[in-house]
Short mmCIF file of C-alpha atoms in Angstrom, two decimals:
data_model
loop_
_atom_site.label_atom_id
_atom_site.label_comp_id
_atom_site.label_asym_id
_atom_site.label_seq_id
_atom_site.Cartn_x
_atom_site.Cartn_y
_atom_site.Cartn_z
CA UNK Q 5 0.00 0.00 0.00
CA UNK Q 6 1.00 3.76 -0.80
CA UNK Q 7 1.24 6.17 2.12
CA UNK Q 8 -1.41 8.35 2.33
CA UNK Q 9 -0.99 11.83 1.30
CA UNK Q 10 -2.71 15.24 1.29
CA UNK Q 11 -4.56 17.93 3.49
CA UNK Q 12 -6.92 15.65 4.97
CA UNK Q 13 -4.11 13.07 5.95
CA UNK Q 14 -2.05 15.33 7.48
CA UNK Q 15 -4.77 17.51 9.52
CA UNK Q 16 -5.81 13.93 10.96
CA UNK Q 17 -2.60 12.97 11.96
CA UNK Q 18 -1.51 16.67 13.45
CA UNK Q 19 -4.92 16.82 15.70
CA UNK Q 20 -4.29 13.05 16.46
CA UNK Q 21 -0.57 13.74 17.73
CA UNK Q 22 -1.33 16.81 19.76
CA UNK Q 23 -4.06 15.23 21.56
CA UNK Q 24 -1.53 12.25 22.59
CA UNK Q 25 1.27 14.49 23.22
CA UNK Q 26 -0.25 15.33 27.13
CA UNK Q 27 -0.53 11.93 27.92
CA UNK Q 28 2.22 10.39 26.94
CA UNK Q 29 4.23 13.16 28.61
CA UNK Q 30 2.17 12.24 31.66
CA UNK Q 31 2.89 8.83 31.18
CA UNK Q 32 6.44 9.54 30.48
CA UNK Q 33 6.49 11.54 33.98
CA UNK Q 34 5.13 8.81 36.19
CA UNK Q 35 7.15 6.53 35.19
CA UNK Q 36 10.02 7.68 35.69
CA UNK Q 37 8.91 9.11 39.11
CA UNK Q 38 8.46 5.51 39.54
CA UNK Q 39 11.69 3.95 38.90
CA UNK Q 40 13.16 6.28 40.49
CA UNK Q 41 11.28 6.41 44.23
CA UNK Q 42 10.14 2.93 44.06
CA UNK Q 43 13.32 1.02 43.21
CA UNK Q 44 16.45 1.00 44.96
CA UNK Q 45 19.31 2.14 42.77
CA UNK Q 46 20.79 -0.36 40.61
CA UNK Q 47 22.46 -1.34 37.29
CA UNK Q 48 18.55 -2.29 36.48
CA UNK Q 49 17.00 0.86 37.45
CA UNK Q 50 19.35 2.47 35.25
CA UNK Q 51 19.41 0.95 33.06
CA UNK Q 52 15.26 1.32 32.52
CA UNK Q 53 15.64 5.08 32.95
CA UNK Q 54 17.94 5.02 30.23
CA UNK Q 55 15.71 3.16 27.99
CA UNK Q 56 12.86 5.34 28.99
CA UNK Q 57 15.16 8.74 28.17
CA UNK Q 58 15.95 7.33 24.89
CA UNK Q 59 12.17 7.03 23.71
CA UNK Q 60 11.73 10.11 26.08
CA UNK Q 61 14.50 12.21 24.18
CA UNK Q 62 13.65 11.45 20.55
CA UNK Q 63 9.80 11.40 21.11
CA UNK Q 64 11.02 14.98 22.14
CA UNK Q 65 12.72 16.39 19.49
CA UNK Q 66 10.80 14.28 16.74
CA UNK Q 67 7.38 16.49 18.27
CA UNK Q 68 9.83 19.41 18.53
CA UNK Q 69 11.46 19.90 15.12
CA UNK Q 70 9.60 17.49 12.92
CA UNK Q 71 11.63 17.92 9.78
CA UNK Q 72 14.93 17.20 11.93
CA UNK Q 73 17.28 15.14 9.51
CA UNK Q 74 18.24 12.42 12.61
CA UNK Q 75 15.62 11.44 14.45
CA UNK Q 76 12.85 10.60 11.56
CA UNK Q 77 9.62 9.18 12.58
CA UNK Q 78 10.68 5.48 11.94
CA UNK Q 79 14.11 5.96 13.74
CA UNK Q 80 11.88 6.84 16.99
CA UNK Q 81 9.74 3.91 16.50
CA UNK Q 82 12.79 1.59 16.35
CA UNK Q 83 13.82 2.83 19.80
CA UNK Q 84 10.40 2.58 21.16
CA UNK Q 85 10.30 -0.93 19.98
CA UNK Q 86 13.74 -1.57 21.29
CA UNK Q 87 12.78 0.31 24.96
CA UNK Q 88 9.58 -1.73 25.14
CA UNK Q 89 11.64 -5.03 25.00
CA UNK Q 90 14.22 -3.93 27.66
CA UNK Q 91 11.87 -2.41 29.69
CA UNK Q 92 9.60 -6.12 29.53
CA UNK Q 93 12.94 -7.97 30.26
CA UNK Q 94 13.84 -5.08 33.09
CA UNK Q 95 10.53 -4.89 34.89
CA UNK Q 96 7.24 -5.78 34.35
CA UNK Q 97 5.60 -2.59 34.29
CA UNK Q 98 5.83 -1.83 30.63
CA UNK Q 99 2.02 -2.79 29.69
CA UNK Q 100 1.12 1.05 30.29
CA UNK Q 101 3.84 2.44 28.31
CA UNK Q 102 3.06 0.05 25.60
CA UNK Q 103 -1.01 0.95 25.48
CA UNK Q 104 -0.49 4.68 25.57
CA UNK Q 105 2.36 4.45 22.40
CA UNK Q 106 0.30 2.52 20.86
CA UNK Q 107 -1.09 5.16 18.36
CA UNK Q 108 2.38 6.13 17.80
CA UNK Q 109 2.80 3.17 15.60
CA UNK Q 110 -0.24 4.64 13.01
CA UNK Q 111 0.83 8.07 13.51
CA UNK Q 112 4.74 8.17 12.48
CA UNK Q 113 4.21 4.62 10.04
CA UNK Q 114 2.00 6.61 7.91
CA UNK Q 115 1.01 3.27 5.90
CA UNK Q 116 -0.36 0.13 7.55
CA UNK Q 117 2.58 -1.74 6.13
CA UNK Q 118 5.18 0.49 7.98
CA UNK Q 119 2.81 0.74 10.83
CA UNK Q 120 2.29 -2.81 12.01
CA UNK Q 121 5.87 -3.59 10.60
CA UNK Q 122 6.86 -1.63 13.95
CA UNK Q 123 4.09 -3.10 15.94
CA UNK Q 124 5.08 -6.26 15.35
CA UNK Q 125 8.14 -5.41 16.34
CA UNK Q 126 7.34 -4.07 19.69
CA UNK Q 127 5.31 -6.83 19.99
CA UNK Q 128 7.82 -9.54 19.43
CA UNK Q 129 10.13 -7.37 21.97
CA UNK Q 130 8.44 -7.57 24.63
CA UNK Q 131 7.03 -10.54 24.51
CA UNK Q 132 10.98 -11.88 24.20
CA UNK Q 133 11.74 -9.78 27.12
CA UNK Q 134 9.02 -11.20 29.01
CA UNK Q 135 9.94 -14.69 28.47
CA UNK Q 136 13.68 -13.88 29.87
CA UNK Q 137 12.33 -12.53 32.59
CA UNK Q 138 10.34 -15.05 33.51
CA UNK Q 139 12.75 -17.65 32.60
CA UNK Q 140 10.66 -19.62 30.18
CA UNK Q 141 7.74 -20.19 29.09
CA UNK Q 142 4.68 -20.57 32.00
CA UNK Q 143 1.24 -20.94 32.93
CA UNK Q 144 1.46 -17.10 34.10
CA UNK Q 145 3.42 -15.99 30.85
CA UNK Q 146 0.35 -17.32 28.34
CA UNK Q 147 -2.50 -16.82 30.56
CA UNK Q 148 -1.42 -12.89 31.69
CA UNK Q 149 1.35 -11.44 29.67
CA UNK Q 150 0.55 -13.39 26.23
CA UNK Q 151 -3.39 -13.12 26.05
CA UNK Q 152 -3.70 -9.23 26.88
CA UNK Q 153 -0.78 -8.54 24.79
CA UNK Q 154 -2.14 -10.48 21.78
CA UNK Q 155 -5.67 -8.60 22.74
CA UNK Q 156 -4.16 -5.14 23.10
CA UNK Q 157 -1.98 -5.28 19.63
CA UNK Q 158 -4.88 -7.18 18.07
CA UNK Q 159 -7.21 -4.06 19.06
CA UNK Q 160 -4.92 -1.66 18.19
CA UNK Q 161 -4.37 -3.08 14.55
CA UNK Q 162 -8.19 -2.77 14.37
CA UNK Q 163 -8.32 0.70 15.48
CA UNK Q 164 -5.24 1.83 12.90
CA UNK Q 165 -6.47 0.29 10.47
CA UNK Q 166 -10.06 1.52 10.56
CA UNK Q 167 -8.37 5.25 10.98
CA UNK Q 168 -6.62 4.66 7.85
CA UNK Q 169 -9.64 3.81 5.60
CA UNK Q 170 -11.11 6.60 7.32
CA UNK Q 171 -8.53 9.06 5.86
CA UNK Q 172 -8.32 7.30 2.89
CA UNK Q 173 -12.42 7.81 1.95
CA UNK Q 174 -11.08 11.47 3.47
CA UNK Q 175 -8.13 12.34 1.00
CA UNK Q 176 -9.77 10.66 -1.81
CA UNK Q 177 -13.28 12.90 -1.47
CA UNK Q 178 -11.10 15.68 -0.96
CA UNK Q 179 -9.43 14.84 -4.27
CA UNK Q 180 -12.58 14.34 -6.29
CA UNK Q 181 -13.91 17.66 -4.50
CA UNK Q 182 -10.86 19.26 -6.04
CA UNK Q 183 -10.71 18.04 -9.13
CA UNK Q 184 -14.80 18.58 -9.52
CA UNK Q 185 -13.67 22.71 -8.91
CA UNK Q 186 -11.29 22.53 -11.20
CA UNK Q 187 -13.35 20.65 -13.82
CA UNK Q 188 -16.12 23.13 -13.36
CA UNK Q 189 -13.87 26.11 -13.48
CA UNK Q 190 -12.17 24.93 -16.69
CA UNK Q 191 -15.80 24.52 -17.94
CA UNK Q 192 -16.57 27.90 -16.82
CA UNK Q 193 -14.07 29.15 -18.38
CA UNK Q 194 -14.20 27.45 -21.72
CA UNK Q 195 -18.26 28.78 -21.75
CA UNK Q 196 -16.65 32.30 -21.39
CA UNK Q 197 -14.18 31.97 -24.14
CA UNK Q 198 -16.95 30.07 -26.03
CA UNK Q 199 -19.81 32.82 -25.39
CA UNK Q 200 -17.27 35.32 -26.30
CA UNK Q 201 -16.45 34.12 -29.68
CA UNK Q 202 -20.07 33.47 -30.50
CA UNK Q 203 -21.05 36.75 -29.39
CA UNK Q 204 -17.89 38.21 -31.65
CA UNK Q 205 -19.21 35.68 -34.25
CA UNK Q 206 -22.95 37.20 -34.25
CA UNK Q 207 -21.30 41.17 -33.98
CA UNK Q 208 -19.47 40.52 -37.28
CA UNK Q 209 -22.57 38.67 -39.08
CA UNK Q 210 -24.44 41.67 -37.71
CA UNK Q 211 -22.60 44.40 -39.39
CA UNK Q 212 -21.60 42.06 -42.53
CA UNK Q 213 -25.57 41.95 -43.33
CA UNK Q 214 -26.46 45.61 -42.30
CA UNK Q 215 -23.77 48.14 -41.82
CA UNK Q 216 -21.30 46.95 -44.72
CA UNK Q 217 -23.93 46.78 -46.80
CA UNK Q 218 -25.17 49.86 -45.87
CA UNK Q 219 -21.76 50.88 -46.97
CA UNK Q 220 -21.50 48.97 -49.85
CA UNK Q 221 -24.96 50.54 -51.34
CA UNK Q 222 -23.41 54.56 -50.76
CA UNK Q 223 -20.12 53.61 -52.70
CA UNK Q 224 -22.59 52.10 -55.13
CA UNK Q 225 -24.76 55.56 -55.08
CA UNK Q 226 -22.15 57.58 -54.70
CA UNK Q 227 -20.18 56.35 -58.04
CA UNK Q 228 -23.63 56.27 -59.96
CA UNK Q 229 -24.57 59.83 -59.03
CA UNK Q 230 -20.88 60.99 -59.64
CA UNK Q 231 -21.59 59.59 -63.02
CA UNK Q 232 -24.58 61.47 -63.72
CA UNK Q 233 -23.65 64.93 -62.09
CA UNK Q 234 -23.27 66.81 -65.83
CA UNK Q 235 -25.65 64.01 -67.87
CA UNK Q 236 -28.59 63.40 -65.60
CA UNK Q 237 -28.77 65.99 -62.57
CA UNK Q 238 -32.08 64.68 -61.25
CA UNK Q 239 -31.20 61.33 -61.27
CA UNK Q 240 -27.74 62.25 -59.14
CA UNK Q 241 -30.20 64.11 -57.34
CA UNK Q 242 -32.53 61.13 -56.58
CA UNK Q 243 -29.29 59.06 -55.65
CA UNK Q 244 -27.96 61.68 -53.54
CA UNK Q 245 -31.04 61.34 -51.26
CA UNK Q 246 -30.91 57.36 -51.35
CA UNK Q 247 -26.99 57.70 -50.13
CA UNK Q 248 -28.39 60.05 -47.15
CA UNK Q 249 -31.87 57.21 -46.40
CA UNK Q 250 -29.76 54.90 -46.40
CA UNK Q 251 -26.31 56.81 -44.27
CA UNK Q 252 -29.43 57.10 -41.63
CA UNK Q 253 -30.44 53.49 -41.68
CA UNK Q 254 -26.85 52.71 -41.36
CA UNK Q 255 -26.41 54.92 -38.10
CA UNK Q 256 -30.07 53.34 -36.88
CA UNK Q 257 -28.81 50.13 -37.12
CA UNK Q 258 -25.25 50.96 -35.36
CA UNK Q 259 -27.05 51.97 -32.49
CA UNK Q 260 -29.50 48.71 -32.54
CA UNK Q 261 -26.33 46.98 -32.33
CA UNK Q 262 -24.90 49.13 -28.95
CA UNK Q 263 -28.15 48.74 -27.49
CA UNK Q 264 -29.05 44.69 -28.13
CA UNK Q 265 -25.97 44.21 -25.78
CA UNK Q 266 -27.69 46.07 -23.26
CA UNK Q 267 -31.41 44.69 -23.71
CA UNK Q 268 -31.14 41.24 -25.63
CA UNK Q 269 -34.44 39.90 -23.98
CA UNK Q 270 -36.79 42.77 -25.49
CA UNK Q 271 -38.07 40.98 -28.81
CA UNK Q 272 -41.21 42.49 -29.94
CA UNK Q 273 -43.46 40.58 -32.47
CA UNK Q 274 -44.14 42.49 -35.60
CA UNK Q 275 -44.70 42.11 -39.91
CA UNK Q 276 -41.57 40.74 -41.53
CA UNK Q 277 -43.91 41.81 -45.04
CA UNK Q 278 -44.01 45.26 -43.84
CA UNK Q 279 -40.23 45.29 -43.05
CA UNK Q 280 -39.27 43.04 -45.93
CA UNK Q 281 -41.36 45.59 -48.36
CA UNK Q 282 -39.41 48.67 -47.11
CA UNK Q 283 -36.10 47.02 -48.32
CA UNK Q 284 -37.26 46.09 -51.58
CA UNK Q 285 -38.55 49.50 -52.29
CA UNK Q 286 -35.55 50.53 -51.78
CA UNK Q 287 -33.50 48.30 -53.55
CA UNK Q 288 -35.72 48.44 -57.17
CA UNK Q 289 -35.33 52.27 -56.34
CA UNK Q 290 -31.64 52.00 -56.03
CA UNK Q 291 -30.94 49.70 -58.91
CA UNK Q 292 -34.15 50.68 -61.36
CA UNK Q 293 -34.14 46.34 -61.34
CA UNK Q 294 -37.81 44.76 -61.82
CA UNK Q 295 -38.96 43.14 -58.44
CA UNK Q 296 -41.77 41.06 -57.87
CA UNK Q 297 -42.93 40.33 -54.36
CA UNK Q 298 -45.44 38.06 -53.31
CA UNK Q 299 -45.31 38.80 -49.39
CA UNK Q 300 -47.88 37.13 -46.94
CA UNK Q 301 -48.48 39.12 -44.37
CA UNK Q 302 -47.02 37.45 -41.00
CA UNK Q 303 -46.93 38.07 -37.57
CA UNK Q 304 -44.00 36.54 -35.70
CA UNK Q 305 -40.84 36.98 -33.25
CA UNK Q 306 -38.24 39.54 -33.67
CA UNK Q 307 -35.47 37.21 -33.85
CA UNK Q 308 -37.27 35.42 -36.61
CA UNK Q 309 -38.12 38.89 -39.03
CA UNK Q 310 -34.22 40.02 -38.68
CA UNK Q 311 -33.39 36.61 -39.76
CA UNK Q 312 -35.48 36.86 -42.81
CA UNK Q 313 -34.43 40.31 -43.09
CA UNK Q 314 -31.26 39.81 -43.45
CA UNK Q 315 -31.44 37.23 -45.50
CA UNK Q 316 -33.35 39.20 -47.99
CA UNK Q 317 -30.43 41.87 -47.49
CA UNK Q 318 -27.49 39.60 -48.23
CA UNK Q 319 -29.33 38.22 -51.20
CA UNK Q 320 -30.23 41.43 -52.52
CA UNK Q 321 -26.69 42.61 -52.06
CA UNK Q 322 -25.14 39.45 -53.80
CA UNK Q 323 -28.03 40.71 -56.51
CA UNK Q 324 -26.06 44.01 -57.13
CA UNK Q 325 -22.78 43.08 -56.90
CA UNK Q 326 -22.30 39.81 -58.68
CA UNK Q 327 -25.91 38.63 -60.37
CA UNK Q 328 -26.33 41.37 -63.34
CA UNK Q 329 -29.69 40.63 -63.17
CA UNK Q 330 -32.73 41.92 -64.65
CA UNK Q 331 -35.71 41.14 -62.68
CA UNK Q 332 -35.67 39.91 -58.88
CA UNK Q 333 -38.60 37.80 -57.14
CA UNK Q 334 -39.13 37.10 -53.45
CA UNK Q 335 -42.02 35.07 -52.47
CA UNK Q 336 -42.72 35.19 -48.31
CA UNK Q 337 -45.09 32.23 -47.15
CA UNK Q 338 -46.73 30.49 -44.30
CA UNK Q 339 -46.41 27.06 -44.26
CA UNK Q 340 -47.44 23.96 -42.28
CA UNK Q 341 -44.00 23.74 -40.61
CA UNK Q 342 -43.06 27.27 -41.10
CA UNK Q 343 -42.15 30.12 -42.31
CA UNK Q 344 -40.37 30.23 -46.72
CA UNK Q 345 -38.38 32.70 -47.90
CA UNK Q 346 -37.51 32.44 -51.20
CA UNK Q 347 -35.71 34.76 -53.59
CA UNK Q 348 -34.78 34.49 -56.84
CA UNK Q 349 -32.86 36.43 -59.52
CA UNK Q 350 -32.83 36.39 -63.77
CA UNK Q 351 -28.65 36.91 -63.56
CA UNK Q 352 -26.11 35.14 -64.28
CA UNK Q 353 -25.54 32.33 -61.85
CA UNK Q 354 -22.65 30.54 -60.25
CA UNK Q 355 -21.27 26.97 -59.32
CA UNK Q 356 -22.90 27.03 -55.55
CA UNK Q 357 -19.89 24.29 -54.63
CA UNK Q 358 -17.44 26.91 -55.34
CA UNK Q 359 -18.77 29.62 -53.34
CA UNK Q 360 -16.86 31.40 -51.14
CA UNK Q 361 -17.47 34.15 -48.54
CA UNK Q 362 -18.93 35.09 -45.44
CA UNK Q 363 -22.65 36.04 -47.07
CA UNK Q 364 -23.59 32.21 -47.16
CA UNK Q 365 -22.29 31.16 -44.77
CA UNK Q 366 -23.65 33.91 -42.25
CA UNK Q 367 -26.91 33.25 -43.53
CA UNK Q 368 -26.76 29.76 -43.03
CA UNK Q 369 -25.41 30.06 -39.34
CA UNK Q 370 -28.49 32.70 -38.94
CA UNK Q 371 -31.36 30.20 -39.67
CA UNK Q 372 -29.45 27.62 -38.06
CA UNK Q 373 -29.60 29.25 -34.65
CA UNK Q 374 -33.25 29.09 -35.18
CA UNK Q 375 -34.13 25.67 -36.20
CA UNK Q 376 -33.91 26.64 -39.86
CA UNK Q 377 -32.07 25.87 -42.73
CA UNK Q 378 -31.02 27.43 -46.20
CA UNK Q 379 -30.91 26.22 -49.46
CA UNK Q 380 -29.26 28.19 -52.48
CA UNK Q 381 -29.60 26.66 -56.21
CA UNK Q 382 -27.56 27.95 -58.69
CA UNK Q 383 -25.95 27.48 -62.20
CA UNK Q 384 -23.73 29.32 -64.71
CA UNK Q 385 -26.76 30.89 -66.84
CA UNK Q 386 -29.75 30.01 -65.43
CA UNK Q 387 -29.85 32.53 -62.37
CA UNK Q 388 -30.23 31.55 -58.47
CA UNK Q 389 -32.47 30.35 -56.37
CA UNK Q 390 -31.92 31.13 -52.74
CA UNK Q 391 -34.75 29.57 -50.29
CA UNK Q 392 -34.55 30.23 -46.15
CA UNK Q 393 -36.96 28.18 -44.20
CA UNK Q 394 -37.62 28.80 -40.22
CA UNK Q 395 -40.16 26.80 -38.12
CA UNK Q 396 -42.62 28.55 -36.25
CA UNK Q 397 -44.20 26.99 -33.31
CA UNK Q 398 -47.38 28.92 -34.04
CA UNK Q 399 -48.49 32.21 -36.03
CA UNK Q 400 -51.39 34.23 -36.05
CA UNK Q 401 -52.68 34.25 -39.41
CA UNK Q 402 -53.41 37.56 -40.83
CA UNK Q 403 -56.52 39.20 -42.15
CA UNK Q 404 -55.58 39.91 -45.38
CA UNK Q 405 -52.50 39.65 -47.55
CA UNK Q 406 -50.04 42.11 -49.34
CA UNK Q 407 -48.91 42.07 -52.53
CA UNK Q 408 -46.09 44.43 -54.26
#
């Protein structure tokens, strides 16, 4: 067996000690007011008060300076084991000494090995001293000396060795207590780092879809009506005023951004076809494109319209930049298991496989996050097909739909 180790072994052992330390000083005390008034002074006598300054003197300075490099805690239990035999071949009054050290044995063996190793020791000790003594083996020396010796050792093994399983359970519970904080502070910490990159994550989808495009539709403005300042003043003029709508959307939605830190848990229901229209006004008024919009009027959470929204957003944007498109559709329906999306372009097309950008990919996290899903269809030619679908765990149908 391994010696036991940790906190909880050495607090048990420290109270332990200092509770034994007054009466084996007692102990130590009487006896040696014994030998000395009670005996007549002889080589024996003195020989029994040396053994009992030996144990006496490093039972001193093992309690006194613990981490002493001589006396170690099994170099004091060898001269306890040695004193008990002398003392049994000496005199006969060595029971007491022997029941009060007893706990010594558990305390400085630290492992039951070590422990009843030394016990053993002592035991075999005094027993041999008692049998010189007694010269031979007797009646007396197995009925007396051997029984309550066997009895005393044999309850003393009990006793250590219950203590030890006690500190075992002790140091091992105080281990899994300690590795349990840890655990849970590592996982405490890895949801911090994690929350922090998803909410860095959602800040840069959030100004991807509305602020850079925001930005992207000015430049777009502002190089059109640059264009036009000697050829078509009223149509620069017409721009002019989309690049300051849209500067003021821009600024509207910075500060929705500042403030959904603040108050995430205020979602108000509301139209995504009313919100949805407003955008494509503004984009067939931007680009002078054809759009057709088929837009069921639906009532549902906030976090489900922005999704849509900026879905819409992104594809319109991908629209301008890359589609060359003519004519632009977007179709907004309730279904049976939720709400469809689904916008569609006359343009040019690409390989979907080989896309690459954060557009997709932002929308696709988006509906994810919501139980939803996107699908874009595309070829080189043919125009694309881009369809967002979010379940709805109930909507209130409208009175009446929209059409634009």
């Amino acid at each position: 067996m391994t010696a036991l180790a940790g906190p909880a072994a050495d607090t048990f052992w420290a109270m332990s000690l200092r509770r034994w330390n007054a009466v084996c000083w007692v102990l130590f005390a009487v006896m040696a007011v014994g030998l000395v008034a009670m005996d007549r002074p002889g080589g024996g006598t003195y020989a029994a008060l040396a053994l009992l300054g030996g144990v006496v003197l490093c039972y001193a300075v093992l309690d006194r300076f613990p981490d002493n490099p001589v006396v170690r805690p099994h170099v004091y239990l060898s001269v306890l084991a040695v004193a008990l035999g002398g003392l049994a071949y000496l005199r006969g009054n060595y029971a007491a000494l022997f029941m009060v050290t007893l706990p010594h044995y558990w305390m400085f063996g630290r492992t039951p090995r070590a422990s009843m190793g030394f016990l053993g020791l002592a035991t075999a000790g005094t027993l041999a001293g008692s049998v010189l003594r007694q010269d031979g083996w007797s009646v007396e020396f197995f009925s007396e000396t051997l029984v309550s010796t066997l009895i005393v050792v044999a309850v003393g093994v009990l006793i250590g060795l219950w203590a030890h399983s006690v500190v075992a359970q002790s140091t091992e519970r105080a281990r899994l207590i300690d590795e349990l904080e840890r655990t849970q502070a590592q996982l405490s910490e890895a949801h911090q780092r994690q929350g922090a990159a998803d909410e860095r994550e959602r800040m840069a989808r959030e100004i991807h879809d509305t602020l850079a495009q925001g930005f992207a539709s000015i430049i777009v403005l502002a190089e059109a009506a640059r264009a036009g300042l000697d050829s078509d003043t009223a149509r620069s003029a017409q721009q002019l005023r989309s690049i300051e709508s849209t500067a003021r959307e821009n600024l509207t939605e910075a500060r929705e951004l500042v403030a959904s830190a603040h108050r995430p848990g205020q979602m108000a229901a509301g139209s995504v076809a009313q919100t949805l229209r407003r955008t494509l006004d503004r984009f067939a008024e931007d680009t002078a494109l054809t759009v057709n919009a088929d837009l069921e009027d639906l009532v549902c959470d906030q976090q489900t319209r922005i999704a849509l929204l900026r879905c819409t957003q992104e594809s319109l944007a991908n629209v301008r930049k890359h589609a060359r498109a003519s004519t632009v559709g977007v179709v907004l329906a309730r279904q049976a298991y939720g709400v469809e999306l689904e916008i569609t372009d006359d343009g040019t097309g690409f390989v979907v496989e080989e896309s690459v950008g954060f557009g997709l990919d932002g929308m696709r996290k988006r509906l994810a996050e919501l139980g939803g899903r996107l699908t874009v269809t595309s070829s080189v030619g043919d125009g694309t097909r881009v369809l967002a679908w979010v379940p709805t765990a109930s909507q209130a149908p409208a009175e009446s739909g929209a059409k634009a």
